[in-house]
């Protein structure tokens, strides 16, 4: 087909415009104008006449930009997690639970040390026709638990009486030591340490549960963080899509004036501008809403300007061997350590319940050193000491309660053993599933990367053919290629986010996510 001079001149001008556009590495910058609704809606859908108005140069909509004097706070992922932990109410409750468990342990440890007590009684009695008397009684006592379940008690007492009518005084004192050592059901170091062991385990479980909560909470915060970054990149992609749609609309208008395209193609290009603008506005709304909710979760002021670091949204492959991952998980998972310790607790309780079936037999002994009664305090002479020793046996006529307790303890032990086996299987399945999700995400990233490269080539080819080989490609081909490209870009970003979340879930399944005492995430 022979091209007229006017047509050749028109194509030459279009080539110049396309060349300058390529020099900027995209057909239109992010500051490209948005076609106004009034300009686009003023034309009919299909017409053989040139458009009465061109798209105007309005600035493409974007997230609300802070004023020049306002500071924008850039949050890294580690900072976001730290702030979330510090401001989260559940975190404060976890800290309080650990503190309370520590208090219980400290109290129990105190009870295993020497305990001192004392009392002082002072009295007076008298009345008409009665002698007036005063009395004083002082007693001191120290008790100590013994490693085999016994109790040692050392006590001392002193008393005095004064009769005012006869002006007499009398004082006496005594020192005694007593021992009670179980030989039957309450004997042994296991019984002696039971209260202390329970308090230690309670604190250990509380600390581990707190760390498990931190891991899950940190993954939730990080997932929200990555999703917000993905929505921000979606805004950039939609803004470029809008600029390309406007550029395509302008080219279609120019070609229609030259008679080289149809009014239908111009209408498609116009509709593409409107659709791109709507998608951009929706992307901005989704981003700002998710950012507000993120600030709410972090308990930050909603009016505070924050931005998330885009450096966190990077793809870094993680090489993990399945066998090694399972071994690490079985060695480091805190919930598995809890399950193993709970089985030990059940085994220990079973041993204690079995020991309760024994008769109660105690060895008791005492030694007392008294003083004579003296008329002056401190002048009492030590009297002859006396001591006693013996055995106390509780005859077990009825052990029904103890036997029932033993049966319950045995069933609890069997349940904990099955629970541990089930927990191990669940962890292995969880690690395998998390690793498969990670591998699937890696494959998805590669597929979306290739898809993005292919759609980029198709878009460039369609735009080139639209300019140089009029009639071979239509505006519809260009619009479809552009839409496929930006869909591929968004799909690639979503695949990267899915991969990052899958990697965190795998680390959690392996038990290698660590939150330090400041609430910061050690990667």
Short mmCIF file of C-alpha atoms in Angstrom, two decimals:
data_model
loop_
_atom_site.label_atom_id
_atom_site.label_comp_id
_atom_site.label_asym_id
_atom_site.label_seq_id
_atom_site.Cartn_x
_atom_site.Cartn_y
_atom_site.Cartn_z
CA UNK A 1 0.00 0.00 0.00
CA UNK A 2 1.34 3.42 -1.01
CA UNK A 3 1.57 5.95 1.79
CA UNK A 4 0.78 9.59 1.01
CA UNK A 5 3.10 12.42 1.98
CA UNK A 6 0.82 13.55 4.83
CA UNK A 7 0.64 10.01 6.14
CA UNK A 8 4.41 9.64 5.93
CA UNK A 9 4.85 12.92 7.80
CA UNK A 10 2.40 11.74 10.46
CA UNK A 11 4.23 8.43 10.91
CA UNK A 12 7.55 10.31 11.15
CA UNK A 13 6.19 12.51 13.94
CA UNK A 14 4.86 9.45 15.76
CA UNK A 15 8.29 7.82 15.50
CA UNK A 16 9.91 10.88 17.07
CA UNK A 17 7.45 10.78 19.96
CA UNK A 18 7.97 7.05 20.47
CA UNK A 19 11.78 7.44 20.42
CA UNK A 20 11.72 10.15 23.08
CA UNK A 21 9.40 7.94 25.14
CA UNK A 22 11.78 4.98 24.93
CA UNK A 23 14.69 7.18 26.07
CA UNK A 24 12.89 7.57 29.39
CA UNK A 25 12.59 3.77 29.70
CA UNK A 26 8.78 3.96 29.78
CA UNK A 27 6.17 5.57 27.58
CA UNK A 28 5.13 8.03 30.27
CA UNK A 29 6.57 8.94 33.64
CA UNK A 30 4.72 8.60 36.91
CA UNK A 31 3.82 12.24 36.56
CA UNK A 32 1.96 11.63 33.29
CA UNK A 33 -1.43 13.23 33.00
CA UNK A 34 -4.69 11.44 33.79
CA UNK A 35 -7.43 11.74 31.21
CA UNK A 36 -10.19 13.76 32.76
CA UNK A 37 -13.62 12.24 32.99
CA UNK A 38 -15.16 15.24 31.23
CA UNK A 39 -12.78 15.00 28.26
CA UNK A 40 -13.23 11.25 27.86
CA UNK A 41 -16.97 11.19 28.37
CA UNK A 42 -17.56 14.02 25.88
CA UNK A 43 -16.91 11.74 22.90
CA UNK A 44 -19.29 9.02 21.73
CA UNK A 45 -18.15 5.42 21.99
CA UNK A 46 -17.63 5.03 18.21
CA UNK A 47 -17.22 7.96 15.79
CA UNK A 48 -15.56 8.59 12.45
CA UNK A 49 -14.57 12.13 13.45
CA UNK A 50 -11.46 13.06 15.47
CA UNK A 51 -11.91 13.50 19.17
CA UNK A 52 -13.10 16.91 20.12
CA UNK A 53 -10.85 17.00 23.19
CA UNK A 54 -7.49 15.45 24.02
CA UNK A 55 -6.64 13.84 27.39
CA UNK A 56 -5.60 16.56 29.79
CA UNK A 57 -2.34 16.72 31.72
CA UNK A 58 -3.68 16.11 35.22
CA UNK A 59 -1.33 14.43 37.64
CA UNK A 60 -1.96 10.73 38.23
CA UNK A 61 -3.48 10.10 41.64
CA UNK A 62 -1.23 8.59 44.26
CA UNK A 63 -0.99 8.01 48.00
CA UNK A 64 -1.43 11.12 50.08
CA UNK A 65 1.87 12.96 50.06
CA UNK A 66 3.08 14.51 53.34
CA UNK A 67 3.60 18.21 53.55
CA UNK A 68 7.16 19.45 53.25
CA UNK A 69 7.49 20.17 56.96
CA UNK A 70 6.14 16.77 58.10
CA UNK A 71 8.56 14.00 58.93
CA UNK A 72 7.97 10.60 57.39
CA UNK A 73 9.00 7.70 59.60
CA UNK A 74 10.57 4.81 57.71
CA UNK A 75 10.01 1.49 59.48
CA UNK A 76 12.15 -1.53 58.83
CA UNK A 77 10.71 -4.96 59.45
CA UNK A 78 12.72 -5.42 62.65
CA UNK A 79 11.54 -2.04 63.98
CA UNK A 80 7.92 -2.82 63.15
CA UNK A 81 8.10 -6.13 65.02
CA UNK A 82 9.79 -4.48 68.00
CA UNK A 83 7.16 -1.73 68.19
CA UNK A 84 4.37 -4.28 67.81
CA UNK A 85 5.68 -6.31 70.74
CA UNK A 86 6.22 -3.30 72.97
CA UNK A 87 2.76 -1.83 72.34
CA UNK A 88 0.75 -5.05 72.18
CA UNK A 89 -1.50 -5.72 75.18
CA UNK A 90 -1.17 -9.48 74.85
CA UNK A 91 2.61 -9.05 75.01
CA UNK A 92 2.26 -7.24 78.34
CA UNK A 93 0.12 -10.10 79.63
CA UNK A 94 2.77 -12.59 78.54
CA UNK A 95 5.42 -10.62 80.43
CA UNK A 96 3.20 -10.55 83.51
CA UNK A 97 2.64 -14.31 83.30
CA UNK A 98 6.39 -14.89 83.24
CA UNK A 99 6.84 -12.54 86.19
CA UNK A 100 4.12 -14.28 88.20
CA UNK A 101 5.62 -17.69 87.47
CA UNK A 102 8.99 -16.34 88.61
CA UNK A 103 7.41 -15.10 91.84
CA UNK A 104 5.90 -18.53 92.48
CA UNK A 105 9.28 -20.17 91.94
CA UNK A 106 11.01 -17.69 94.22
CA UNK A 107 8.45 -18.34 96.96
CA UNK A 108 8.90 -22.09 96.64
CA UNK A 109 12.69 -21.74 96.78
CA UNK A 110 12.29 -19.66 99.92
CA UNK A 111 10.26 -22.42 101.54
CA UNK A 112 13.13 -24.85 100.96
CA UNK A 113 15.52 -22.69 102.96
CA UNK A 114 15.63 -22.30 106.74
CA UNK A 115 12.41 -20.67 107.93
CA UNK A 116 12.46 -18.63 111.11
CA UNK A 117 9.54 -17.70 113.31
CA UNK A 118 9.03 -16.35 116.79
CA UNK A 119 6.49 -15.02 119.23
CA UNK A 120 6.43 -12.82 122.28
CA UNK A 121 3.56 -12.80 124.77
CA UNK A 122 3.37 -10.26 127.58
CA UNK A 123 0.52 -10.36 130.11
CA UNK A 124 -0.75 -8.83 133.30
CA UNK A 125 -3.47 -9.93 135.68
CA UNK A 126 -4.78 -8.67 138.99
CA UNK A 127 -7.73 -7.13 140.77
CA UNK A 128 -9.26 -6.34 144.18
CA UNK A 129 -8.26 -9.05 146.61
CA UNK A 130 -6.05 -10.83 144.05
CA UNK A 131 -2.31 -10.88 143.55
CA UNK A 132 -0.98 -8.77 140.74
CA UNK A 133 1.16 -10.78 138.37
CA UNK A 134 3.02 -10.13 135.14
CA UNK A 135 4.21 -12.76 132.69
CA UNK A 136 6.45 -12.89 129.60
CA UNK A 137 6.87 -15.75 127.13
CA UNK A 138 9.40 -15.68 124.29
CA UNK A 139 9.81 -18.46 121.75
CA UNK A 140 12.00 -18.77 118.62
CA UNK A 141 11.89 -21.53 116.05
CA UNK A 142 13.77 -22.57 112.92
CA UNK A 143 12.61 -25.28 110.50
CA UNK A 144 14.49 -26.83 107.61
CA UNK A 145 13.41 -29.37 104.99
CA UNK A 146 15.83 -32.26 104.59
CA UNK A 147 16.86 -33.75 101.21
CA UNK A 148 15.17 -37.11 101.93
CA UNK A 149 11.80 -35.64 102.84
CA UNK A 150 12.31 -35.05 106.55
CA UNK A 151 11.91 -31.92 108.66
CA UNK A 152 14.34 -30.58 111.25
CA UNK A 153 13.10 -28.15 113.89
CA UNK A 154 15.20 -26.21 116.38
CA UNK A 155 13.34 -24.14 118.97
CA UNK A 156 14.06 -22.21 122.12
CA UNK A 157 11.78 -20.65 124.71
CA UNK A 158 12.04 -18.52 127.80
CA UNK A 159 9.35 -17.50 130.28
CA UNK A 160 9.19 -15.28 133.31
CA UNK A 161 6.67 -14.40 136.04
CA UNK A 162 6.63 -11.59 138.55
CA UNK A 163 4.33 -11.45 141.60
CA UNK A 164 4.13 -7.90 142.92
CA UNK A 165 2.51 -8.72 146.29
CA UNK A 166 5.30 -11.07 147.37
CA UNK A 167 7.93 -9.43 145.22
CA UNK A 168 9.06 -12.71 143.70
CA UNK A 169 10.34 -13.51 140.23
CA UNK A 170 10.87 -16.80 138.43
CA UNK A 171 12.45 -17.53 135.05
CA UNK A 172 12.94 -20.70 133.04
CA UNK A 173 14.23 -21.55 129.54
CA UNK A 174 14.58 -24.56 127.29
CA UNK A 175 16.24 -25.55 124.02
CA UNK A 176 14.94 -28.42 121.88
CA UNK A 177 15.72 -30.13 118.58
CA UNK A 178 13.24 -32.43 116.84
CA UNK A 179 13.44 -34.56 113.72
CA UNK A 180 10.77 -36.24 111.62
CA UNK A 181 12.04 -38.46 108.82
CA UNK A 182 9.53 -40.37 106.68
CA UNK A 183 10.47 -43.94 105.87
CA UNK A 184 7.39 -44.88 103.87
CA UNK A 185 5.24 -43.05 101.32
CA UNK A 186 6.69 -39.56 101.91
CA UNK A 187 10.35 -40.58 101.90
CA UNK A 188 12.88 -39.87 99.18
CA UNK A 189 14.40 -37.01 97.25
CA UNK A 190 11.67 -37.14 94.59
CA UNK A 191 9.01 -36.25 97.15
CA UNK A 192 11.30 -33.67 98.72
CA UNK A 193 11.80 -31.80 95.42
CA UNK A 194 8.27 -32.15 94.00
CA UNK A 195 7.02 -28.68 94.88
CA UNK A 196 10.23 -27.10 93.63
CA UNK A 197 10.15 -29.14 90.41
CA UNK A 198 6.56 -28.11 89.70
CA UNK A 199 7.41 -24.42 90.16
CA UNK A 200 10.47 -24.71 87.91
CA UNK A 201 8.48 -26.47 85.19
CA UNK A 202 5.68 -23.90 85.41
CA UNK A 203 8.17 -21.09 84.79
CA UNK A 204 9.82 -23.00 81.95
CA UNK A 205 6.49 -23.67 80.23
CA UNK A 206 5.48 -20.02 80.61
CA UNK A 207 8.72 -18.77 79.05
CA UNK A 208 8.43 -21.20 76.15
CA UNK A 209 4.80 -20.32 75.54
CA UNK A 210 5.75 -16.65 75.53
CA UNK A 211 8.39 -17.33 72.88
CA UNK A 212 5.92 -19.33 70.80
CA UNK A 213 3.49 -16.44 71.00
CA UNK A 214 6.24 -14.07 69.89
CA UNK A 215 7.03 -16.23 66.89
CA UNK A 216 3.43 -16.42 65.70
CA UNK A 217 2.83 -12.74 66.38
CA UNK A 218 6.02 -11.74 64.54
CA UNK A 219 5.03 -13.75 61.49
CA UNK A 220 1.62 -12.06 61.47
CA UNK A 221 3.26 -8.62 61.63
CA UNK A 222 5.79 -9.52 58.94
CA UNK A 223 3.07 -10.90 56.66
CA UNK A 224 1.10 -7.66 56.97
CA UNK A 225 4.31 -5.73 56.35
CA UNK A 226 5.04 -7.60 53.12
CA UNK A 227 1.43 -7.35 51.92
CA UNK A 228 1.50 -3.59 52.38
CA UNK A 229 4.72 -3.35 50.38
CA UNK A 230 3.12 -5.45 47.65
CA UNK A 231 0.14 -3.09 47.55
CA UNK A 232 2.50 -0.14 47.32
CA UNK A 233 4.25 -1.72 44.33
CA UNK A 234 0.82 -2.38 42.84
CA UNK A 235 0.22 1.37 42.92
CA UNK A 236 3.42 1.93 40.95
CA UNK A 237 2.44 -0.72 38.43
CA UNK A 238 -1.05 0.72 38.03
CA UNK A 239 0.35 4.22 37.64
CA UNK A 240 2.60 3.01 34.82
CA UNK A 241 -0.36 1.19 33.32
CA UNK A 242 -2.35 4.42 33.38
CA UNK A 243 0.47 6.34 31.71
CA UNK A 244 0.76 3.68 29.00
CA UNK A 245 -3.00 3.67 28.47
CA UNK A 246 -2.95 7.43 27.98
CA UNK A 247 -0.03 7.15 25.59
CA UNK A 248 -1.86 4.46 23.60
CA UNK A 249 -4.98 6.61 23.52
CA UNK A 250 -2.98 9.53 22.12
CA UNK A 251 -1.41 7.33 19.44
CA UNK A 252 -4.81 5.89 18.51
CA UNK A 253 -6.23 9.41 18.20
CA UNK A 254 -3.33 10.48 16.01
CA UNK A 255 -3.63 7.41 13.77
CA UNK A 256 -7.38 7.90 13.47
CA UNK A 257 -6.80 11.43 12.21
CA UNK A 258 -4.54 9.91 9.57
CA UNK A 259 -7.18 7.33 8.75
CA UNK A 260 -4.96 4.40 9.82
CA UNK A 261 -7.11 3.08 12.67
CA UNK A 262 -10.77 2.70 13.44
CA UNK A 263 -13.02 4.54 15.86
CA UNK A 264 -13.52 1.25 17.71
CA UNK A 265 -9.80 1.14 18.53
CA UNK A 266 -9.96 4.71 19.81
CA UNK A 267 -12.94 3.78 21.98
CA UNK A 268 -11.06 0.79 23.37
CA UNK A 269 -8.10 3.01 24.18
CA UNK A 270 -10.36 5.52 25.90
CA UNK A 271 -12.02 2.78 27.97
CA UNK A 272 -8.58 1.44 28.87
CA UNK A 273 -7.66 4.86 30.30
CA UNK A 274 -10.80 4.92 32.42
CA UNK A 275 -10.27 1.35 33.63
CA UNK A 276 -6.62 2.05 34.45
CA UNK A 277 -7.55 5.13 36.39
CA UNK A 278 -10.17 3.19 38.36
CA UNK A 279 -7.68 0.41 39.14
CA UNK A 280 -5.14 2.98 40.30
CA UNK A 281 -7.64 4.64 42.61
CA UNK A 282 -8.64 1.25 44.01
CA UNK A 283 -4.98 0.30 44.54
CA UNK A 284 -4.36 3.56 46.42
CA UNK A 285 -7.41 3.00 48.60
CA UNK A 286 -6.35 -0.58 49.42
CA UNK A 287 -2.83 0.57 50.28
CA UNK A 288 -3.88 3.42 52.55
CA UNK A 289 -6.50 1.28 54.31
CA UNK A 290 -4.02 -1.54 54.96
CA UNK A 291 -1.44 1.00 56.18
CA UNK A 292 -3.95 2.49 58.64
CA UNK A 293 -4.82 -0.95 59.96
CA UNK A 294 -1.12 -1.74 60.29
CA UNK A 295 -0.60 1.41 62.37
CA UNK A 296 -3.59 0.42 64.47
CA UNK A 297 -2.09 -3.02 65.14
CA UNK A 298 1.19 -1.37 66.12
CA UNK A 299 -0.78 1.11 68.29
CA UNK A 300 0.77 4.05 66.45
CA UNK A 301 -1.15 7.31 65.96
CA UNK A 302 -3.22 7.06 62.79
CA UNK A 303 -2.15 10.55 61.76
CA UNK A 304 1.56 9.65 61.92
CA UNK A 305 3.26 9.44 58.53
CA UNK A 306 5.07 6.14 58.07
CA UNK A 307 6.61 4.30 55.16
CA UNK A 308 7.83 0.73 55.00
CA UNK A 309 11.28 -0.13 53.74
CA UNK A 310 11.08 -1.64 50.26
CA UNK A 311 14.46 -3.30 50.82
CA UNK A 312 12.65 -5.96 52.85
CA UNK A 313 10.71 -7.09 49.77
CA UNK A 314 13.60 -8.95 48.15
CA UNK A 315 13.83 -12.51 46.93
CA UNK A 316 16.70 -14.46 48.49
CA UNK A 317 16.63 -18.21 47.84
CA UNK A 318 16.91 -20.46 50.89
CA UNK A 319 18.59 -23.82 50.45
CA UNK A 320 17.16 -26.35 52.91
CA UNK A 321 17.55 -30.12 53.03
CA UNK A 322 14.42 -31.93 54.20
CA UNK A 323 16.22 -34.39 56.45
CA UNK A 324 18.28 -31.65 58.06
CA UNK A 325 15.20 -29.45 58.50
CA UNK A 326 13.34 -32.25 60.30
CA UNK A 327 16.30 -32.92 62.59
CA UNK A 328 16.57 -29.24 63.50
CA UNK A 329 12.83 -29.05 64.19
CA UNK A 330 12.88 -32.13 66.44
CA UNK A 331 15.75 -30.62 68.40
CA UNK A 332 14.58 -27.00 68.67
CA UNK A 333 10.80 -26.82 68.54
CA UNK A 334 9.68 -25.34 71.85
CA UNK A 335 6.26 -26.97 71.77
CA UNK A 336 7.96 -30.35 71.28
CA UNK A 337 10.24 -29.64 74.24
CA UNK A 338 7.12 -28.86 76.25
CA UNK A 339 5.55 -32.15 75.18
CA UNK A 340 8.67 -34.09 76.21
CA UNK A 341 8.82 -32.38 79.59
CA UNK A 342 5.11 -32.98 80.11
CA UNK A 343 5.72 -36.68 79.52
CA UNK A 344 8.46 -36.55 82.16
CA UNK A 345 6.01 -34.83 84.50
CA UNK A 346 3.44 -37.55 83.92
CA UNK A 347 6.06 -40.24 84.56
CA UNK A 348 7.14 -38.51 87.76
CA UNK A 349 3.54 -38.14 88.94
CA UNK A 350 3.01 -41.84 88.28
CA UNK A 351 6.00 -42.67 90.47
CA UNK A 352 4.71 -40.41 93.22
CA UNK A 353 1.23 -41.94 93.00
CA UNK A 354 2.74 -45.40 93.29
CA UNK A 355 4.69 -44.33 96.34
CA UNK A 356 1.47 -43.11 97.95
CA UNK A 357 0.35 -46.74 98.06
CA UNK A 358 3.01 -47.44 100.68
CA UNK A 359 2.12 -47.13 104.39
CA UNK A 360 2.99 -43.94 106.21
CA UNK A 361 5.95 -44.74 108.48
CA UNK A 362 7.92 -41.93 110.15
CA UNK A 363 10.94 -41.91 112.42
CA UNK A 364 10.64 -39.20 115.08
CA UNK A 365 13.24 -38.04 117.59
CA UNK A 366 13.62 -35.09 119.90
CA UNK A 367 16.22 -33.66 122.28
CA UNK A 368 15.41 -31.10 124.96
CA UNK A 369 17.76 -29.18 127.23
CA UNK A 370 15.85 -27.29 129.97
CA UNK A 371 17.04 -24.98 132.72
CA UNK A 372 16.21 -24.76 136.40
CA UNK A 373 13.83 -22.10 137.57
CA UNK A 374 15.77 -19.05 138.73
CA UNK A 375 14.89 -15.80 140.40
CA UNK A 376 17.01 -13.80 138.02
CA UNK A 377 16.94 -13.90 134.22
CA UNK A 378 20.21 -15.24 132.89
CA UNK A 379 21.11 -17.04 136.10
CA UNK A 380 19.27 -20.25 135.28
CA UNK A 381 21.37 -23.38 135.46
CA UNK A 382 21.09 -26.05 132.78
CA UNK A 383 19.16 -29.06 133.96
CA UNK A 384 19.62 -32.62 132.81
CA UNK A 385 18.72 -33.08 129.13
CA UNK A 386 16.23 -35.64 127.94
CA UNK A 387 15.51 -37.13 124.54
CA UNK A 388 13.03 -39.42 122.85
CA UNK A 389 12.86 -41.48 119.67
CA UNK A 390 10.28 -43.70 118.05
CA UNK A 391 8.35 -44.79 114.98
CA UNK A 392 4.91 -43.66 113.92
CA UNK A 393 2.91 -45.95 111.65
CA UNK A 394 -0.41 -45.09 110.05
CA UNK A 395 -2.20 -48.39 109.48
CA UNK A 396 -3.53 -48.32 105.85
CA UNK A 397 -6.97 -49.82 106.25
CA UNK A 398 -8.37 -47.81 103.33
CA UNK A 399 -6.23 -47.05 100.26
CA UNK A 400 -9.06 -46.68 97.75
CA UNK A 401 -8.33 -43.01 97.13
CA UNK A 402 -4.62 -43.68 96.57
CA UNK A 403 -5.33 -46.57 94.18
CA UNK A 404 -7.74 -44.40 92.20
CA UNK A 405 -5.14 -41.66 92.01
CA UNK A 406 -2.56 -44.16 90.77
CA UNK A 407 -4.87 -45.38 88.00
CA UNK A 408 -5.55 -41.81 86.93
CA UNK A 409 -1.83 -41.05 86.87
CA UNK A 410 -1.17 -44.13 84.77
CA UNK A 411 -3.82 -43.14 82.21
CA UNK A 412 -2.40 -39.60 82.12
CA UNK A 413 1.04 -41.03 81.46
CA UNK A 414 -0.24 -43.13 78.55
CA UNK A 415 -2.02 -40.10 77.10
CA UNK A 416 1.09 -37.94 77.32
CA UNK A 417 3.13 -40.65 75.63
CA UNK A 418 0.65 -40.86 72.76
CA UNK A 419 0.49 -37.08 72.61
CA UNK A 420 4.27 -36.87 72.26
CA UNK A 421 4.29 -39.40 69.42
CA UNK A 422 1.49 -37.48 67.72
CA UNK A 423 3.36 -34.22 68.21
CA UNK A 424 6.48 -35.59 66.56
CA UNK A 425 4.47 -36.75 63.55
CA UNK A 426 2.70 -33.39 63.33
CA UNK A 427 5.99 -31.51 63.38
CA UNK A 428 7.47 -33.71 60.65
CA UNK A 429 4.37 -33.17 58.52
CA UNK A 430 4.45 -29.43 59.23
CA UNK A 431 8.10 -29.15 58.17
CA UNK A 432 7.50 -31.17 55.02
CA UNK A 433 4.45 -29.08 54.15
CA UNK A 434 6.26 -25.80 54.83
CA UNK A 435 9.18 -26.89 52.67
CA UNK A 436 6.83 -27.87 49.85
CA UNK A 437 5.14 -24.47 50.10
CA UNK A 438 8.54 -22.81 49.89
CA UNK A 439 9.52 -24.83 46.84
CA UNK A 440 6.17 -24.09 45.23
CA UNK A 441 6.70 -20.38 45.85
CA UNK A 442 10.17 -20.56 44.30
CA UNK A 443 8.70 -22.21 41.21
CA UNK A 444 5.95 -19.60 41.07
CA UNK A 445 8.50 -16.78 41.22
CA UNK A 446 10.44 -18.27 38.30
CA UNK A 447 7.25 -18.75 36.28
CA UNK A 448 6.10 -15.19 36.93
CA UNK A 449 9.55 -13.85 36.08
CA UNK A 450 9.51 -15.59 32.70
CA UNK A 451 5.92 -14.50 32.16
CA UNK A 452 6.88 -10.90 32.88
CA UNK A 453 9.76 -11.05 30.39
CA UNK A 454 7.52 -12.55 27.70
CA UNK A 455 4.75 -9.99 28.20
CA UNK A 456 7.32 -7.19 28.11
CA UNK A 457 8.52 -8.40 24.73
CA UNK A 458 4.95 -8.73 23.46
CA UNK A 459 4.13 -5.21 24.59
CA UNK A 460 7.18 -3.73 22.89
CA UNK A 461 6.45 -5.67 19.71
CA UNK A 462 2.82 -4.56 19.65
CA UNK A 463 3.76 -0.91 20.18
CA UNK A 464 6.45 -1.13 17.50
CA UNK A 465 4.08 -2.70 14.99
CA UNK A 466 1.40 -0.14 15.79
CA UNK A 467 3.81 2.65 14.85
CA UNK A 468 5.82 1.20 11.97
CA UNK A 469 3.57 -1.40 10.42
CA UNK A 470 0.16 0.22 10.32
CA UNK A 471 -2.55 -2.33 9.77
CA UNK A 472 -0.63 -5.32 11.09
CA UNK A 473 -1.49 -4.68 14.74
CA UNK A 474 -4.52 -2.94 16.18
CA UNK A 475 -4.84 -0.82 19.30
CA UNK A 476 -6.57 -3.77 20.91
CA UNK A 477 -3.39 -5.85 20.58
CA UNK A 478 -1.38 -3.12 22.30
CA UNK A 479 -3.90 -2.73 25.11
CA UNK A 480 -4.04 -6.46 25.74
CA UNK A 481 -0.25 -6.69 25.77
CA UNK A 482 0.00 -3.80 28.23
CA UNK A 483 -2.64 -5.30 30.51
CA UNK A 484 -0.91 -8.67 30.43
CA UNK A 485 2.39 -7.01 31.36
CA UNK A 486 1.08 -5.23 34.42
CA UNK A 487 -0.87 -8.29 35.51
CA UNK A 488 2.41 -10.20 35.28
CA UNK A 489 4.22 -7.55 37.35
CA UNK A 490 1.60 -7.70 40.09
CA UNK A 491 1.60 -11.52 39.99
CA UNK A 492 5.40 -11.51 40.35
CA UNK A 493 5.26 -9.24 43.41
CA UNK A 494 2.56 -11.44 44.95
CA UNK A 495 4.72 -14.51 44.33
CA UNK A 496 7.65 -12.83 46.12
CA UNK A 497 5.44 -12.01 49.12
CA UNK A 498 4.12 -15.59 49.19
CA UNK A 499 7.71 -16.83 49.15
CA UNK A 500 8.77 -14.58 52.05
CA UNK A 501 5.78 -15.71 54.12
CA UNK A 502 6.49 -19.35 53.24
CA UNK A 503 10.11 -18.90 54.31
CA UNK A 504 9.03 -17.50 57.67
CA UNK A 505 6.59 -20.36 58.17
CA UNK A 506 9.35 -22.85 57.40
CA UNK A 507 11.66 -21.22 59.94
CA UNK A 508 8.86 -21.32 62.48
CA UNK A 509 8.24 -24.99 61.70
CA UNK A 510 11.96 -25.61 62.26
CA UNK A 511 11.96 -23.60 65.49
CA UNK A 512 14.68 -21.18 64.37
CA UNK A 513 12.81 -17.87 64.63
CA UNK A 514 14.17 -16.04 67.67
CA UNK A 515 12.77 -12.95 69.38
CA UNK A 516 15.22 -11.23 71.72
CA UNK A 517 14.39 -9.52 75.01
CA UNK A 518 13.74 -6.21 73.21
CA UNK A 519 11.15 -7.79 70.93
CA UNK A 520 13.47 -7.59 67.91
CA UNK A 521 13.45 -10.32 65.31
CA UNK A 522 16.78 -12.07 64.77
CA UNK A 523 16.68 -13.25 61.16
#
